């Protein structure tokens, strides 16, 4: 069962809900290791994405993902704006001009998004960034497709993202504002990793529903 | 929070409106939050663009004008501007000779300017300012932060652009300046971000934050409150330890963080100049005042730039902006 | 007390030393605490002298230079200078055409300048600035205080003196300006005098001092903290009620008290300008920044001067001082 | 028994002692109705006067009083500097080039000093200034000479100054910084009146000693 652009919209709509719910939590995390605006930045951006769905959104995956990416880029600001924005811009390029994505196409689009984040922020594993939640999630999704459907894959991805998020607590930040803290960043979860976990939670909930 | 503001979310827009009302020599595009020169440069001259989070006034809008920037892009308080704003400004000021982006080294600023560069229509070169010696091992961090040196760079490179140098030459000079200066700051109090409503960090009455950033990020270490003389030592020492200014003439800035009065800044400058000259630095040009601030933070920073006759000449060249004006 | 100082009793001397180190265009006589132009006026030109207690920087030393003052005399923080200092400066700058004393209306300042005038060798005229509308019935008081208008007067009259006008003409113009402007200020926090070590007055977090002086003297009344829009009204209203600016062009200054950042001052200026224009005042020239401060006090003041083409011309004339510079 | 220049010196030396003792008190009074520097101003000025006595002071009354006046004028600053300075400058002019002053000459010199203060500050009775302690003191001194010696006169003067000082508490200030307070100045003693009371206390103590 291929994924439709309608589901992409549901995915982001759910992501928006989760971000607005968790805004304070994200801000608190960023206050501890950054400048305390991650909650505000993400909430501003996802609200704009949700609003953009109101007046009829593009029906093709590439156009839809690109408009999502551009909206994030132009409203989030800070470090996370270009990163999440690039994720969806590349997702769109990989998805191509279609209204339906096969599981493999969807997985490839996620991988393209991840590659975009790497290109943009040059994060390495264990730098204590959103990458530490995103990379395991994207790999888990692909693994899940080996012996399961997108729904199963999305569940694995969400679990992997949560695990990656939690693991950032033990790390010393080497990228972003938190890196100025050096050792003092240990013991705190990275805010971007936390918002990325919400992105994949939203995905599994969306695809999960559909299949239910 | 005691501030002369209305709703916190309107601070940036309303302050820009007031800036526009105060300065006929600039034009403010409220929609994209970009400040332009009222009369643009002649065709074929390289244009300079800078920008970043707000709260560092007069940086950057106060430096838009003849001899410095062609435009400044304002982000929310302490949050970098977005690529669409930067692209709009870049395309608007490009006279055909290309645009130099002057970016302070913060992950958010760097990435947003990078994306803008990819989307800009004309030629764009970028210089990244990373002068804050408070950030020690830059290999395991996002690198040194861009602070006071930004002002000196905008002045010097701005003068070079007015001379009609091409984009490659302007960019090369910008990198030379960016790599020849160092800064170090101290905070006596925390700044208060309007949206947050409370000080970013708590600082006891008998302590100060040494090596502080300009967004209220923590500094190198928290130390007991000291005398101006001792503080001057704590600021000058790491700068001299990091770069060799010996012999050459230097441009020195004693910058206020926003909440410290001029009487104290001049006193600090006296201490700093004495220490620099003891160390053999030739203080050839000076700037004392609030040039790169952190909202209402009390404190100061020292910037030292190694110069030569060419750079001093560009420093002395006419400049006519709201915050820096001479020879005109 | 968190300040960038050494021993409180050395603040003035050390700050003056730093000022001298920062500005080659002035000469500081440490013994008499007088700041002079490095290159004096041509013989036969009227000279301008001002001075007062310290703690109001850049007033007055920051306004010494071409187009403004010939010398500034510094008293201790918030204490007027003494006649011997004033006499020394007066005799030193008199080129034979006489000297104009610009005095802010405080009993101490007025009496010390009076005594100096009696002891000076050459011709001396005096203008007393008393622009602060916060002081209501001046018949039962020492009269209105001299505040922000002093800067505008020093600029305008300084330009007239450079033109070679004689002492009588210069004094007449000074009195015209002194009587054509009004000011009103507000404090969000108290200043802290270094020698005292603690804030001059306690101000709760939810209150502000309306109609405050520049020495931390109490104001007209203590009112609840308000929005920038409301505060603008509280400052502009008594100014307009006191003097008719209708129709004529005006020079408007939004001045910071020392501890308030530029982002707030510009926001306030936007509010003030809107109100003035609603009231029919033609805002022809503007100045926004820290020009007459009260140490680290947070707050601002508004000054409105009724002008005409001659005064605007003198305002636009070249000026080259540490704190005010254009057209040069 | 005429008053000698030596006694003038003793008088000012004692005034210096009292000012240094009461510095904090004068500052507190000035903090309530002024800018809190009267103690510092007077202490700076009288210390300078005392110091000037170290290297041999003029032996003639006019020169001595004028040097005292000039020292006060050039070291006190603020409003009180010119006022006390003028007091002694005029005192000297009236005293003339002599080493001894008859009681009447001394009384005339005080009156001349008072006139100088009036000329300088234009204080009127009940303006809540040093004048409200100085005028009654000078008048009392002259009255005292009608049926007593300088010692008796000085005692009356000191009592009159104290009474004048205390009476300033009920007044609304109309001169000086305190006048900005208007009604709010009521209930506070005027700092300048307090320092003037010390001036006459020093005088009576000095002349008192001599006669003892
Ligand atoms: N170089 C980078 N690569 C990947 N992710 C990064 C990088 N720098 C920062 N981030 C992510 O961005 C998050 C911070 O985002 P945000 O607070 O919105 O922006 P800013 O740091 O500019 O205030 C961090 O928690 C981290 O996950
Ligand atoms: N016009 C005046 N005439 C007489 N005495 C005055 C006048 N103005 C002020 N004073 C006296 O000066 C005293 C204040 O002196 P001081 O605090 O040293 O100077 P300042 O007021 O300049 O700080 C007042 O308490 C008052 O007694
Ligand atoms: Mg952040
Ligand atoms: Mg940020
Ligand atoms: Mg005083
Ligand atoms: Mg006083």
Tab-separated table of C-alpha atoms in Angstrom, chain C residues 212-321:
chain	number	residue	atom	x	y	z
C	212	UNK	CA	13.006	62.533	36.890
C	213	UNK	CA	16.124	64.717	36.943
C	214	UNK	CA	19.546	63.670	35.709
C	215	UNK	CA	21.055	63.398	39.207
C	216	UNK	CA	18.584	60.861	40.473
C	217	UNK	CA	16.593	63.669	42.091
C	218	UNK	CA	13.002	62.551	42.494
C	219	UNK	CA	10.633	63.315	39.676
C	220	UNK	CA	7.177	64.788	39.349
C	221	UNK	CA	5.517	61.642	40.594
C	222	UNK	CA	5.924	57.910	40.900
C	223	UNK	CA	3.581	55.994	38.609
C	224	UNK	CA	2.937	52.337	37.706
C	225	UNK	CA	5.163	50.902	34.976
C	226	UNK	CA	3.485	51.518	31.617
C	227	UNK	CA	3.866	50.591	27.943
C	228	UNK	CA	6.162	52.550	25.646
C	229	UNK	CA	3.083	54.022	23.999
C	230	UNK	CA	1.667	55.271	27.298
C	231	UNK	CA	5.051	56.556	28.486
C	232	UNK	CA	5.477	58.506	25.249
C	233	UNK	CA	2.200	60.219	26.065
C	234	UNK	CA	3.303	61.053	29.602
C	235	UNK	CA	6.479	62.689	28.246
C	236	UNK	CA	5.087	64.505	25.213
C	237	UNK	CA	1.921	65.848	26.816
C	238	UNK	CA	3.500	68.130	29.473
C	239	UNK	CA	5.973	69.415	26.878
C	240	UNK	CA	3.216	70.403	24.475
C	241	UNK	CA	1.112	71.799	27.327
C	242	UNK	CA	3.989	74.078	28.316
C	243	UNK	CA	4.992	75.586	24.977
C	244	UNK	CA	3.410	76.079	21.582
C	245	UNK	CA	5.396	74.260	18.891
C	246	UNK	CA	2.506	74.282	16.442
C	247	UNK	CA	3.389	74.726	12.799
C	248	UNK	CA	7.091	75.490	13.181
C	249	UNK	CA	9.746	72.875	12.372
C	250	UNK	CA	11.204	71.184	15.450
C	251	UNK	CA	14.448	69.452	16.427
C	252	UNK	CA	13.511	66.391	18.493
C	253	UNK	CA	15.840	64.344	20.689
C	254	UNK	CA	14.960	60.970	22.197
C	255	UNK	CA	17.691	60.625	24.784
C	256	UNK	CA	18.725	57.534	26.711
C	257	UNK	CA	19.599	57.832	30.426
C	258	UNK	CA	22.557	55.451	30.127
C	259	UNK	CA	21.212	52.006	30.964
C	260	UNK	CA	18.575	51.601	28.245
C	261	UNK	CA	19.594	49.884	24.986
C	262	UNK	CA	19.207	51.433	21.544
C	263	UNK	CA	16.539	48.928	20.434
C	264	UNK	CA	14.236	50.432	23.089
C	265	UNK	CA	15.212	54.045	22.373
C	266	UNK	CA	14.303	53.676	18.697
C	267	UNK	CA	11.011	52.068	19.630
C	268	UNK	CA	10.270	54.981	21.972
C	269	UNK	CA	11.221	57.501	19.306
C	270	UNK	CA	8.681	55.953	16.949
C	271	UNK	CA	5.968	56.448	19.561
C	272	UNK	CA	7.071	60.004	20.389
C	273	UNK	CA	7.302	61.130	16.773
C	274	UNK	CA	3.816	59.816	16.032
C	275	UNK	CA	2.371	61.736	18.989
C	276	UNK	CA	4.212	64.952	18.118
C	277	UNK	CA	3.055	64.840	14.509
C	278	UNK	CA	-0.499	64.132	15.605
C	279	UNK	CA	-0.209	67.352	17.631
C	280	UNK	CA	0.919	69.273	14.546
C	281	UNK	CA	4.629	69.454	15.385
C	282	UNK	CA	6.796	69.248	12.271
C	283	UNK	CA	9.663	66.918	13.214
C	284	UNK	CA	12.408	68.397	11.018
C	285	UNK	CA	15.551	66.967	12.661
C	286	UNK	CA	16.072	64.069	15.053
C	287	UNK	CA	18.646	62.680	17.468
C	288	UNK	CA	18.219	59.246	19.082
C	289	UNK	CA	20.742	57.828	21.547
C	290	UNK	CA	22.562	58.388	24.837
C	291	UNK	CA	23.438	62.105	24.827
C	292	UNK	CA	22.695	63.351	28.362
C	293	UNK	CA	22.859	60.435	30.762
C	294	UNK	CA	22.531	59.819	34.474
C	295	UNK	CA	25.194	57.154	35.005
C	296	UNK	CA	23.556	53.719	34.624
C	297	UNK	CA	19.958	54.860	35.044
C	298	UNK	CA	17.480	53.093	32.775
C	299	UNK	CA	14.981	55.417	31.141
C	300	UNK	CA	14.785	58.161	28.581
C	301	UNK	CA	13.911	61.801	28.018
C	302	UNK	CA	12.309	63.738	25.203
C	303	UNK	CA	13.492	67.195	24.124
C	304	UNK	CA	11.637	69.331	21.593
C	305	UNK	CA	13.123	72.569	20.248
C	306	UNK	CA	11.095	75.000	18.163
C	307	UNK	CA	13.300	75.916	15.209
C	308	UNK	CA	13.326	78.071	12.095
C	309	UNK	CA	15.374	77.990	8.898
C	310	UNK	CA	18.316	79.735	10.569
C	311	UNK	CA	18.396	77.296	13.482
C	312	UNK	CA	18.007	74.295	11.162
C	313	UNK	CA	20.889	75.616	9.091
C	314	UNK	CA	23.066	75.899	12.180
C	315	UNK	CA	21.963	72.403	13.236
C	316	UNK	CA	23.010	70.995	9.856
C	317	UNK	CA	26.359	72.841	9.891
C	318	UNK	CA	29.497	70.678	10.201
C	319	UNK	CA	30.325	69.401	13.687
C	320	UNK	CA	33.299	67.265	14.685
C	321	UNK	CA	33.332	66.123	18.295
